[in-house]
PDB file of C-alpha atoms in Angstrom:
ATOM      1  CA  MET A 784      89.176  84.753 104.046  1.00  0.00           C
ATOM      2  CA  GLY A 785      88.181  82.573 107.001  1.00  0.00           C
ATOM      3  CA  THR A 786      91.697  82.367 107.890  1.00  0.00           C
ATOM      4  CA  VAL A 787      93.350  85.796 107.057  1.00  0.00           C
ATOM      5  CA  GLY A 788      90.852  87.891 108.792  1.00  0.00           C
ATOM      6  CA  PHE A 789      91.563  85.791 111.940  1.00  0.00           C
ATOM      7  CA  SER A 790      94.903  85.614 111.429  1.00  0.00           C
ATOM      8  CA  VAL A 791      95.394  89.729 111.321  1.00  0.00           C
ATOM      9  CA  SER A 792      92.531  89.721 113.562  1.00  0.00           C
ATOM     10  CA  ALA A 793      93.307  87.745 116.533  1.00  0.00           C
ATOM     11  CA  PRO A 794      97.364  89.649 116.753  1.00  0.00           C
ATOM     12  CA  SER A 795      96.244  92.986 116.550  1.00  0.00           C
ATOM     13  CA  LEU A 796      93.499  92.176 119.612  1.00  0.00           C
ATOM     14  CA  VAL A 797      96.696  91.232 121.749  1.00  0.00           C
ATOM     15  CA  PRO A 798      97.711  93.987 123.330  1.00  0.00           C
ATOM     16  CA  ALA A 799      93.924  94.897 123.992  1.00  0.00           C
ATOM     17  CA  LEU A 800      93.554  91.466 126.232  1.00  0.00           C
ATOM     18  CA  VAL A 801      97.643  91.629 127.808  1.00  0.00           C
ATOM     19  CA  ASN A 802     100.132  94.505 128.935  1.00  0.00           C
ATOM     20  CA  ARG A 803     101.702  95.323 127.017  1.00  0.00           C
ATOM     21  CA  ALA A 804     105.056  93.760 129.454  1.00  0.00           C
ATOM     22  CA  HIS A 805     103.631  90.387 129.116  1.00  0.00           C
ATOM     23  CA  LEU A 806     102.919  90.572 125.462  1.00  0.00           C
ATOM     24  CA  ALA A 807     106.540  88.303 124.307  1.00  0.00           C
ATOM     25  CA  LYS A 808     104.897  85.862 127.483  1.00  0.00           C
ATOM     26  CA  ALA A 809     100.973  86.371 126.121  1.00  0.00           C
ATOM     27  CA  ASN A 810     102.589  85.455 122.105  1.00  0.00           C
ATOM     28  CA  GLY A 811     104.715  82.559 123.260  1.00  0.00           C
ATOM     29  CA  ARG A 812     101.992  80.193 124.477  1.00  0.00           C
ATOM     30  CA  LEU A 813      99.677  81.662 121.665  1.00  0.00           C
ATOM     31  CA  GLU A 814     102.501  79.340 119.431  1.00  0.00           C
ATOM     32  CA  LEU A 815     102.799  76.866 121.391  1.00  0.00           C
ATOM     33  CA  ALA A 816      99.054  75.890 121.049  1.00  0.00           C
ATOM     34  CA  ARG A 817      99.303  76.760 117.093  1.00  0.00           C
ATOM     35  CA  SER A 818     102.780  74.518 116.809  1.00  0.00           C
ATOM     36  CA  MET A 819     100.947  71.451 119.399  1.00  0.00           C
ATOM     37  CA  ALA A 820      97.614  71.728 116.677  1.00  0.00           C
ATOM     38  CA  PHE A 821     100.284  71.859 113.383  1.00  0.00           C
ATOM     39  CA  ALA A 822     102.488  69.118 114.627  1.00  0.00           C
ATOM     40  CA  GLY A 823      99.936  66.859 116.099  1.00  0.00           C
ATOM     41  CA  GLY A 824      96.876  68.010 114.092  1.00  0.00           C
ATOM     42  CA  PRO A 825      97.857  66.061 110.232  1.00  0.00           C
ATOM     43  CA  ALA A 826      98.320  62.593 112.134  1.00  0.00           C
ATOM     44  CA  LEU A 827      95.536  62.752 114.739  1.00  0.00           C
ATOM     45  CA  ALA A 828      93.398  63.450 111.093  1.00  0.00           C
ATOM     46  CA  GLY A 829      95.003  60.671 110.127  1.00  0.00           C
ATOM     47  CA  ALA A 830      93.817  58.167 112.560  1.00  0.00           C
ATOM     48  CA  LEU A 831      90.123  59.733 112.880  1.00  0.00           C
ATOM     49  CA  ILE A 832      89.409  59.395 109.424  1.00  0.00           C
ATOM     50  CA  ALA A 833      91.268  55.189 109.846  1.00  0.00           C
ATOM     51  CA  TRP A 834      88.782  55.106 112.555  1.00  0.00           C
ATOM     52  CA  MET A 835      85.211  56.871 111.805  1.00  0.00           C
ATOM     53  CA  GLY A 836      86.313  57.522 108.620  1.00  0.00           C
ATOM     54  CA  ALA A 837      86.586  60.315 106.381  1.00  0.00           C
ATOM     55  CA  SER A 838      82.947  62.190 106.539  1.00  0.00           C
ATOM     56  CA  THR A 839      82.465  61.331 110.095  1.00  0.00           C
ATOM     57  CA  SER A 840      85.899  63.465 110.460  1.00  0.00           C
ATOM     58  CA  PHE A 841      84.589  66.105 108.191  1.00  0.00           C
ATOM     59  CA  VAL A 842      81.624  66.120 111.026  1.00  0.00           C
ATOM     60  CA  LEU A 843      83.790  66.246 113.810  1.00  0.00           C
ATOM     61  CA  SER A 844      86.232  69.131 111.977  1.00  0.00           C
ATOM     62  CA  PHE A 845      82.191  71.104 112.031  1.00  0.00           C
ATOM     63  CA  MET A 846      81.539  71.042 115.412  1.00  0.00           C
ATOM     64  CA  LEU A 847      85.306  71.610 116.739  1.00  0.00           C
ATOM     65  CA  SER A 848      84.873  74.997 113.950  1.00  0.00           C
ATOM     66  CA  LEU A 849      81.467  76.243 116.331  1.00  0.00           C
ATOM     67  CA  ALA A 850      83.673  75.266 119.233  1.00  0.00           C
ATOM     68  CA  ALA A 851      86.319  77.555 118.116  1.00  0.00           C
ATOM     69  CA  VAL A 852      83.714  80.346 117.185  1.00  0.00           C
ATOM     70  CA  GLY A 853      81.933  80.051 120.476  1.00  0.00           C
ATOM     71  CA  PHE A 854      85.998  80.957 122.755  1.00  0.00           C
ATOM     72  CA  LEU A 855      86.012  83.379 120.381  1.00  0.00           C
ATOM     73  CA  ASN A 856      82.497  85.131 121.525  1.00  0.00           C
ATOM     74  CA  GLN A 857      83.598  84.369 125.400  1.00  0.00           C
ATOM     75  CA  ILE A 858      86.437  87.082 124.902  1.00  0.00           C
ATOM     76  CA  LYS A 859      85.101  90.369 126.182  1.00  0.00           C
ATOM     77  CA  GLU A 860      86.787  93.634 124.102  1.00  0.00           C
ATOM     78  CA  PRO A 861      87.381  96.182 126.340  1.00  0.00           C
ATOM     79  CA  ALA A 862      85.217  99.505 124.401  1.00  0.00           C
ATOM     80  CA  ARG A 863      86.923 101.918 122.221  1.00  0.00           C
ATOM     81  CA  GLN A 864      85.913 105.005 119.764  1.00  0.00           C
ATOM     82  CA  ALA A 865      84.653 103.340 116.719  1.00  0.00           C
ATOM     83  CA  ALA A 866      87.110 104.246 113.498  1.00  0.00           C
ATOM     84  CA  PRO A 867      86.213 107.122 110.979  1.00  0.00           C
ATOM     85  CA  ASP A 868      84.759 106.197 107.479  1.00  0.00           C
ATOM     86  CA  ARG A 869      87.170 106.610 105.441  1.00  0.00           C
ATOM     87  CA  HIS A 870      88.183 105.078 102.318  1.00  0.00           C
ATOM     88  CA  PRO A 871      89.632 101.372 102.132  1.00  0.00           C
ATOM     89  CA  TRP A 872      92.984 103.029 100.358  1.00  0.00           C
ATOM     90  CA  LEU A 873      93.123 105.698 102.435  1.00  0.00           C
ATOM     91  CA  GLU A 874      93.468 103.624 105.226  1.00  0.00           C
ATOM     92  CA  LEU A 875      95.777 101.144 103.581  1.00  0.00           C
ATOM     93  CA  LYS A 876      97.644 103.617 103.213  1.00  0.00           C
ATOM     94  CA  ASP A 877      98.947 105.149 106.446  1.00  0.00           C
ATOM     95  CA  GLY A 878      99.914 101.656 106.997  1.00  0.00           C
ATOM     96  CA  ALA A 879     101.603 100.925 104.172  1.00  0.00           C
ATOM     97  CA  HIS A 880     103.262 104.531 105.231  1.00  0.00           C
ATOM     98  CA  PHE A 881     103.784 103.581 108.819  1.00  0.00           C
ATOM     99  CA  VAL A 882     105.387 100.207 108.360  1.00  0.00           C
ATOM    100  CA  TRP A 883     107.793 101.902 105.062  1.00  0.00           C
ATOM    101  CA  THR A 884     109.484 105.099 107.338  1.00  0.00           C
ATOM    102  CA  HIS A 885     109.453 103.028 110.613  1.00  0.00           C
ATOM    103  CA  GLU A 886     113.452 101.785 112.142  1.00  0.00           C
ATOM    104  CA  PHE A 887     111.791  98.327 112.368  1.00  0.00           C
ATOM    105  CA  LEU A 888     108.486  97.086 111.495  1.00  0.00           C
ATOM    106  CA  ARG A 889     110.434  97.822 107.843  1.00  0.00           C
ATOM    107  CA  PRO A 890     113.318  95.547 108.104  1.00  0.00           C
ATOM    108  CA  ILE A 891     111.102  92.982 109.573  1.00  0.00           C
ATOM    109  CA  LEU A 892     109.352  93.238 106.931  1.00  0.00           C
ATOM    110  CA  PHE A 893     112.075  93.091 103.773  1.00  0.00           C
ATOM    111  CA  THR A 894     113.333  90.210 105.916  1.00  0.00           C
ATOM    112  CA  SER A 895     109.863  87.979 105.749  1.00  0.00           C
ATOM    113  CA  VAL A 896     109.887  88.586 102.666  1.00  0.00           C
ATOM    114  CA  ALA A 897     112.868  86.999 101.879  1.00  0.00           C
ATOM    115  CA  TRP A 898     112.799  84.057 104.182  1.00  0.00           C
ATOM    116  CA  ASN A 899     108.649  82.818 103.076  1.00  0.00           C
ATOM    117  CA  ILE A 900     110.427  83.027  99.476  1.00  0.00           C
ATOM    118  CA  SER A 901     113.803  80.898 100.786  1.00  0.00           C
ATOM    119  CA  TRP A 902     111.422  78.199 102.910  1.00  0.00           C
ATOM    120  CA  PHE A 903     109.226  77.801  99.506  1.00  0.00           C
ATOM    121  CA  VAL A 904     112.135  77.439  97.101  1.00  0.00           C
ATOM    122  CA  LEU A 905     113.238  74.957  99.589  1.00  0.00           C
ATOM    123  CA  GLN A 906     109.978  73.205  99.688  1.00  0.00           C
ATOM    124  CA  ALA A 907     109.624  72.597  95.734  1.00  0.00           C
ATOM    125  CA  ILE A 908     113.176  70.327  95.869  1.00  0.00           C
ATOM    126  CA  TYR A 909     113.455  68.630  99.138  1.00  0.00           C
ATOM    127  CA  VAL A 910     110.311  66.628  98.173  1.00  0.00           C
ATOM    128  CA  PRO A 911     112.092  64.863  95.222  1.00  0.00           C
ATOM    129  CA  TYR A 912     115.576  65.739  96.679  1.00  0.00           C
ATOM    130  CA  ALA A 913     115.014  63.434  99.179  1.00  0.00           C
ATOM    131  CA  ILE A 914     113.337  60.348  97.452  1.00  0.00           C
ATOM    132  CA  ARG A 915     115.587  60.865  94.618  1.00  0.00           C
ATOM    133  CA  THR A 916     118.851  61.283  95.577  1.00  0.00           C
ATOM    134  CA  LEU A 917     118.749  60.663  99.291  1.00  0.00           C
ATOM    135  CA  GLY A 918     116.655  57.057  99.298  1.00  0.00           C
ATOM    136  CA  MET A 919     114.672  58.240 101.662  1.00  0.00           C
ATOM    137  CA  SER A 920     110.738  56.109 101.429  1.00  0.00           C
ATOM    138  CA  SER A 921     107.717  57.707 101.834  1.00  0.00           C
ATOM    139  CA  SER A 922     107.124  57.774 105.952  1.00  0.00           C
ATOM    140  CA  ALA A 923     110.982  58.955 105.850  1.00  0.00           C
ATOM    141  CA  VAL A 924     110.219  62.271 104.507  1.00  0.00           C
ATOM    142  CA  GLY A 925     106.943  62.447 106.826  1.00  0.00           C
ATOM    143  CA  LEU A 926     109.286  62.182 109.274  1.00  0.00           C
ATOM    144  CA  THR A 927     111.205  64.480 108.547  1.00  0.00           C
ATOM    145  CA  LEU A 928     108.675  67.164 108.107  1.00  0.00           C
ATOM    146  CA  ALA A 929     107.667  66.232 111.776  1.00  0.00           C
ATOM    147  CA  CYS A 930     110.117  67.231 113.462  1.00  0.00           C
ATOM    148  CA  TYR A 931     109.478  70.648 111.955  1.00  0.00           C
ATOM    149  CA  GLY A 932     106.776  70.603 114.334  1.00  0.00           C
ATOM    150  CA  ALA A 933     109.252  69.521 117.126  1.00  0.00           C
ATOM    151  CA  GLY A 934     111.043  72.437 116.637  1.00  0.00           C
ATOM    152  CA  MET A 935     108.255  74.526 116.994  1.00  0.00           C
ATOM    153  CA  ILE A 936     106.516  72.919 119.805  1.00  0.00           C
ATOM    154  CA  PHE A 937     110.865  72.743 121.918  1.00  0.00           C
ATOM    155  CA  GLY A 938     111.618  76.800 121.197  1.00  0.00           C
ATOM    156  CA  SER A 939     108.015  78.330 121.255  1.00  0.00           C
ATOM    157  CA  LEU A 940     107.845  76.297 124.971  1.00  0.00           C
ATOM    158  CA  LEU A 941     111.500  78.060 125.707  1.00  0.00           C
ATOM    159  CA  ALA A 942     110.873  81.532 123.688  1.00  0.00           C
ATOM    160  CA  SER A 943     109.714  83.261 127.229  1.00  0.00           C
ATOM    161  CA  LYS A 944     112.847  82.246 128.548  1.00  0.00           C
ATOM    162  CA  ILE A 945     115.259  83.125 126.178  1.00  0.00           C
ATOM    163  CA  VAL A 946     113.688  86.631 125.173  1.00  0.00           C
ATOM    164  CA  ALA A 947     114.450  87.119 129.631  1.00  0.00           C
ATOM    165  CA  ARG A 948     118.628  86.874 129.576  1.00  0.00           C
ATOM    166  CA  MET A 949     119.293  88.147 126.087  1.00  0.00           C
ATOM    167  CA  ALA A 950     119.220  90.824 124.440  1.00  0.00           C
ATOM    168  CA  PHE A 951     114.952  92.140 123.272  1.00  0.00           C
ATOM    169  CA  GLY A 952     117.566  92.752 119.875  1.00  0.00           C
ATOM    170  CA  ASN A 953     119.394  89.614 119.986  1.00  0.00           C
ATOM    171  CA  ALA A 954     116.737  87.374 120.853  1.00  0.00           C
ATOM    172  CA  ILE A 955     114.624  88.542 117.742  1.00  0.00           C
ATOM    173  CA  LEU A 956     118.125  87.990 115.636  1.00  0.00           C
ATOM    174  CA  LEU A 957     118.032  84.323 116.714  1.00  0.00           C
ATOM    175  CA  GLY A 958     115.457  82.856 114.346  1.00  0.00           C
ATOM    176  CA  PRO A 959     117.184  84.161 111.051  1.00  0.00           C
ATOM    177  CA  PHE A 960     121.049  82.980 112.416  1.00  0.00           C
ATOM    178  CA  PHE A 961     118.999  79.502 112.766  1.00  0.00           C
ATOM    179  CA  SER A 962     117.588  79.700 109.470  1.00  0.00           C
ATOM    180  CA  VAL A 963     121.206  79.641 108.072  1.00  0.00           C
ATOM    181  CA  LEU A 964     121.750  77.152 110.054  1.00  0.00           C
ATOM    182  CA  ALA A 965     119.115  74.884 109.026  1.00  0.00           C
ATOM    183  CA  ALA A 966     119.391  75.502 105.277  1.00  0.00           C
ATOM    184  CA  ALA A 967     123.399  75.008 105.880  1.00  0.00           C
ATOM    185  CA  VAL A 968     122.714  71.736 107.592  1.00  0.00           C
ATOM    186  CA  MET A 969     120.324  70.438 105.020  1.00  0.00           C
ATOM    187  CA  ALA A 970     122.998  70.911 102.499  1.00  0.00           C
ATOM    188  CA  ALA A 971     125.136  69.614 104.509  1.00  0.00           C
ATOM    189  CA  THR A 972     123.192  66.184 103.605  1.00  0.00           C
ATOM    190  CA  HIS A 973     124.671  65.988  99.826  1.00  0.00           C
ATOM    191  CA  PHE A 974     127.388  65.027 102.056  1.00  0.00           C
ATOM    192  CA  TRP A 975     126.194  63.170 104.737  1.00  0.00           C
ATOM    193  CA  PRO A 976     122.681  61.798 102.464  1.00  0.00           C
ATOM    194  CA  ALA A 977     120.876  60.445 105.979  1.00  0.00           C
ATOM    195  CA  SER A 978     117.328  60.879 106.800  1.00  0.00           C
ATOM    196  CA  ALA A 979     118.533  62.381 110.855  1.00  0.00           C
ATOM    197  CA  VAL A 980     120.317  64.936 109.242  1.00  0.00           C
ATOM    198  CA  ALA A 981     117.718  66.566 107.272  1.00  0.00           C
ATOM    199  CA  GLY A 982     115.295  65.878 110.367  1.00  0.00           C
ATOM    200  CA  LEU A 983     118.087  68.603 112.170  1.00  0.00           C
ATOM    201  CA  SER A 984     117.622  70.288 109.753  1.00  0.00           C
ATOM    202  CA  TYR A 985     114.074  70.775 109.618  1.00  0.00           C
ATOM    203  CA  PHE A 986     113.607  70.959 113.946  1.00  0.00           C
ATOM    204  CA  LEU A 987     116.397  74.246 113.557  1.00  0.00           C
ATOM    205  CA  PHE A 988     113.554  75.598 110.744  1.00  0.00           C
ATOM    206  CA  GLY A 989     111.053  75.027 113.715  1.00  0.00           C
ATOM    207  CA  PHE A 990     113.031  76.359 116.338  1.00  0.00           C
ATOM    208  CA  GLY A 991     114.243  79.426 115.581  1.00  0.00           C
ATOM    209  CA  PRO A 992     111.336  80.840 113.767  1.00  0.00           C
ATOM    210  CA  ILE A 993     109.144  80.048 115.588  1.00  0.00           C
ATOM    211  CA  ILE A 994     111.284  82.313 118.057  1.00  0.00           C
ATOM    212  CA  TRP A 995     111.657  85.263 115.024  1.00  0.00           C
ATOM    213  CA  THR A 996     107.618  85.157 114.834  1.00  0.00           C
ATOM    214  CA  ILE A 997     108.239  85.858 118.742  1.00  0.00           C
ATOM    215  CA  THR A 998     108.979  88.424 119.132  1.00  0.00           C
ATOM    216  CA  SER A 999     108.533  89.907 116.126  1.00  0.00           C
ATOM    217  CA  THR A1000     104.967  89.583 116.486  1.00  0.00           C
ATOM    218  CA  THR A1001     105.938  91.505 119.706  1.00  0.00           C
ATOM    219  CA  LEU A1002     107.848  93.696 118.650  1.00  0.00           C
ATOM    220  CA  ARG A1003     105.909  94.851 115.787  1.00  0.00           C
ATOM    221  CA  GLN A1004     102.061  94.828 118.485  1.00  0.00           C
ATOM    222  CA  SER A1005     104.596  97.297 121.362  1.00  0.00           C
ATOM    223  CA  VAL A1006     105.649  99.879 118.598  1.00  0.00           C
ATOM    224  CA  THR A1007     101.973 100.051 116.687  1.00  0.00           C
ATOM    225  CA  PRO A1008      99.247 102.479 117.500  1.00  0.00           C
ATOM    226  CA  ASN A1009      96.734 100.151 118.295  1.00  0.00           C
ATOM    227  CA  THR A1010      94.353 102.593 115.453  1.00  0.00           C
ATOM    228  CA  LEU A1011      96.857 101.455 112.757  1.00  0.00           C
ATOM    229  CA  MET A1012      97.325  97.579 114.645  1.00  0.00           C
ATOM    230  CA  GLY A1013      94.966  95.942 112.331  1.00  0.00           C
ATOM    231  CA  ARG A1014      96.319  96.857 109.030  1.00  0.00           C
ATOM    232  CA  VAL A1015      99.822  96.545 109.791  1.00  0.00           C
ATOM    233  CA  THR A1016      99.002  93.354 110.750  1.00  0.00           C
ATOM    234  CA  ALA A1017      97.597  92.571 107.442  1.00  0.00           C
ATOM    235  CA  ILE A1018     100.750  94.386 105.438  1.00  0.00           C
ATOM    236  CA  ASN A1019     102.783  91.905 107.289  1.00  0.00           C
ATOM    237  CA  ILE A1020     100.258  89.169 106.379  1.00  0.00           C
ATOM    238  CA  VAL A1021     100.781  89.851 102.870  1.00  0.00           C
ATOM    239  CA  ALA A1022     103.852  90.911 102.558  1.00  0.00           C
ATOM    240  CA  GLY A1023     104.872  87.498 104.364  1.00  0.00           C
ATOM    241  CA  THR A1024     102.028  85.173 101.366  1.00  0.00           C
ATOM    242  CA  GLY A1025     102.699  86.862  98.805  1.00  0.00           C
ATOM    243  CA  ALA A1026     106.871  86.004  98.248  1.00  0.00           C
ATOM    244  CA  ARG A1027     104.970  82.181  99.413  1.00  0.00           C
ATOM    245  CA  PRO A1028     104.246  81.521  95.243  1.00  0.00           C
ATOM    246  CA  ILE A1029     107.162  83.395  94.238  1.00  0.00           C
ATOM    247  CA  GLY A1030     109.347  80.678  96.046  1.00  0.00           C
ATOM    248  CA  ALA A1031     107.847  78.499  95.145  1.00  0.00           C
ATOM    249  CA  LEU A1032     108.214  79.555  91.295  1.00  0.00           C
ATOM    250  CA  LEU A1033     111.765  80.016  91.857  1.00  0.00           C
ATOM    251  CA  GLY A1034     112.114  76.540  93.604  1.00  0.00           C
ATOM    252  CA  GLY A1035     110.494  74.930  90.467  1.00  0.00           C
ATOM    253  CA  LEU A1036     112.892  76.609  88.235  1.00  0.00           C
ATOM    254  CA  VAL A1037     116.498  75.875  90.703  1.00  0.00           C
ATOM    255  CA  GLY A1038     115.879  72.737  90.863  1.00  0.00           C
ATOM    256  CA  GLU A1039     114.971  72.122  86.931  1.00  0.00           C
ATOM    257  CA  THR A1040     118.072  73.112  86.115  1.00  0.00           C
ATOM    258  CA  PHE A1041     120.311  73.123  88.680  1.00  0.00           C
ATOM    259  CA  SER A1042     122.096  69.753  90.624  1.00  0.00           C
ATOM    260  CA  ASP A1043     121.711  69.018  94.371  1.00  0.00           C
ATOM    261  CA  LEU A1044     123.863  71.028  95.378  1.00  0.00           C
ATOM    262  CA  ALA A1045     124.028  73.515  93.809  1.00  0.00           C
ATOM    263  CA  SER A1046     119.840  73.979  94.772  1.00  0.00           C
ATOM    264  CA  LEU A1047     120.941  73.170  98.625  1.00  0.00           C
ATOM    265  CA  LEU A1048     123.045  76.257  98.248  1.00  0.00           C
ATOM    266  CA  VAL A1049     120.539  78.761  96.553  1.00  0.00           C
ATOM    267  CA  VAL A1050     118.794  78.094  99.552  1.00  0.00           C
ATOM    268  CA  VAL A1051     121.463  79.382 101.284  1.00  0.00           C
ATOM    269  CA  ALA A1052     121.664  81.809 100.082  1.00  0.00           C
ATOM    270  CA  GLY A1053     118.255  83.198 100.533  1.00  0.00           C
ATOM    271  CA  PHE A1054     118.863  82.718 104.233  1.00  0.00           C
ATOM    272  CA  SER A1055     121.989  83.903 104.137  1.00  0.00           C
ATOM    273  CA  VAL A1056     119.964  87.188 102.829  1.00  0.00           C
ATOM    274  CA  GLN A1057     117.564  87.211 105.188  1.00  0.00           C
ATOM    275  CA  ALA A1058     119.919  87.254 108.101  1.00  0.00           C
ATOM    276  CA  ILE A1059     121.669  90.169 106.435  1.00  0.00           C
ATOM    277  CA  ILE A1060     119.090  92.929 106.229  1.00  0.00           C
ATOM    278  CA  ILE A1061     118.185  91.998 109.748  1.00  0.00           C
ATOM    279  CA  SER A1062     121.243  91.951 111.457  1.00  0.00           C
ATOM    280  CA  LEU A1063     122.063  95.268 109.462  1.00  0.00           C
ATOM    281  CA  SER A1064     119.202  97.469 110.521  1.00  0.00           C
ATOM    282  CA  ARG A1065     118.959  98.811 114.284  1.00  0.00           C
ATOM    283  CA  VAL A1066     116.198  95.721 115.420  1.00  0.00           C
ATOM    284  CA  ARG A1067     119.432  93.815 116.655  1.00  0.00           C
ATOM    285  CA  SER A1068     119.729  97.785 119.393  1.00  0.00           C
ATOM    286  CA  LEU A1069     117.580  96.681 121.589  1.00  0.00           C
ATOM    287  CA  GLN A1070     118.050  96.194 125.126  1.00  0.00           C
ATOM    288  CA  SER A1071     114.418  95.291 125.678  1.00  0.00           C
ATOM    289  CA  LEU A1072     111.475  95.364 124.989  1.00  0.00           C
ATOM    290  CA  SER A1073     110.967  97.912 128.354  1.00  0.00           C
ATOM    291  CA  GLU A1074     113.379 100.216 125.978  1.00  0.00           C
ATOM    292  CA  LEU A1075     111.128  99.816 123.186  1.00  0.00           C
ATOM    293  CA  GLN A1076     108.038 100.745 124.387  1.00  0.00           C
ATOM    294  CA  GLU A1077     109.361 104.252 125.761  1.00  0.00           C
ATOM    295  CA  ARG A1078     111.128 104.715 122.730  1.00  0.00           C
ATOM    296  CA  SER A1079     107.472 104.297 120.359  1.00  0.00           C
ATOM    297  CA  ASN A1080     106.213 106.723 123.226  1.00  0.00           C
TER     298      ASN A1080
END
């Protein structure tokens, strides 16, 4: 519950703290910090548990959480008018209507749902496939999964340069298309069963989608009025997160019913769907963030 609250509030607060012209850079730096924590956190936690023991590590975790509260408490949020007292269902209805009728936000929402379903189909089948078919050890599986975090860090570092050098709409398309490429590389492990190939696939899954996260978040923040920011962010989180158990269930059924190659092709097909959704939308026509801001005005 706390994570959801933070995940909704933080992206909604960024536009109030950062000039809209610098949203992409700010989101890139935030995602870089998150990616570094995602990649290094588990390894650091394992080392700390081995060194200090589990109980001491829980105390350290509690202290770090208090430090996070202290950091957040230092944020000086600009003053704003209090929102009118309305029924929560009316608030949700307004947010949902805004997302559904917006020419950019609706395809982004559908793309996110398709991506999360496909991603969790892969997560459901990968470890059994890697151990049973590719013959990986548990440590080798862990290394391939770590490549995902490395790709996220690399993508976060390059995101601002990539966005500056190409049309904004094309930058948004990078994540979905890199996901298709990554899924194809994973399918190639059926013919070249090497852990390095699987690791490359996860690296691409980390690299491309983190650019998508940065650019799509920037787009959403740029076109959404401040009064709707929290609701629009929440709707995207609920849709994306809610799609994950569907993908996990589908992955389990696919893994039990079909062959390894057929299961991997289902993953490729799923990621192809999300790339097609965003490619057919008007998002790809965006040339720059300034154009996006002019349209929203």
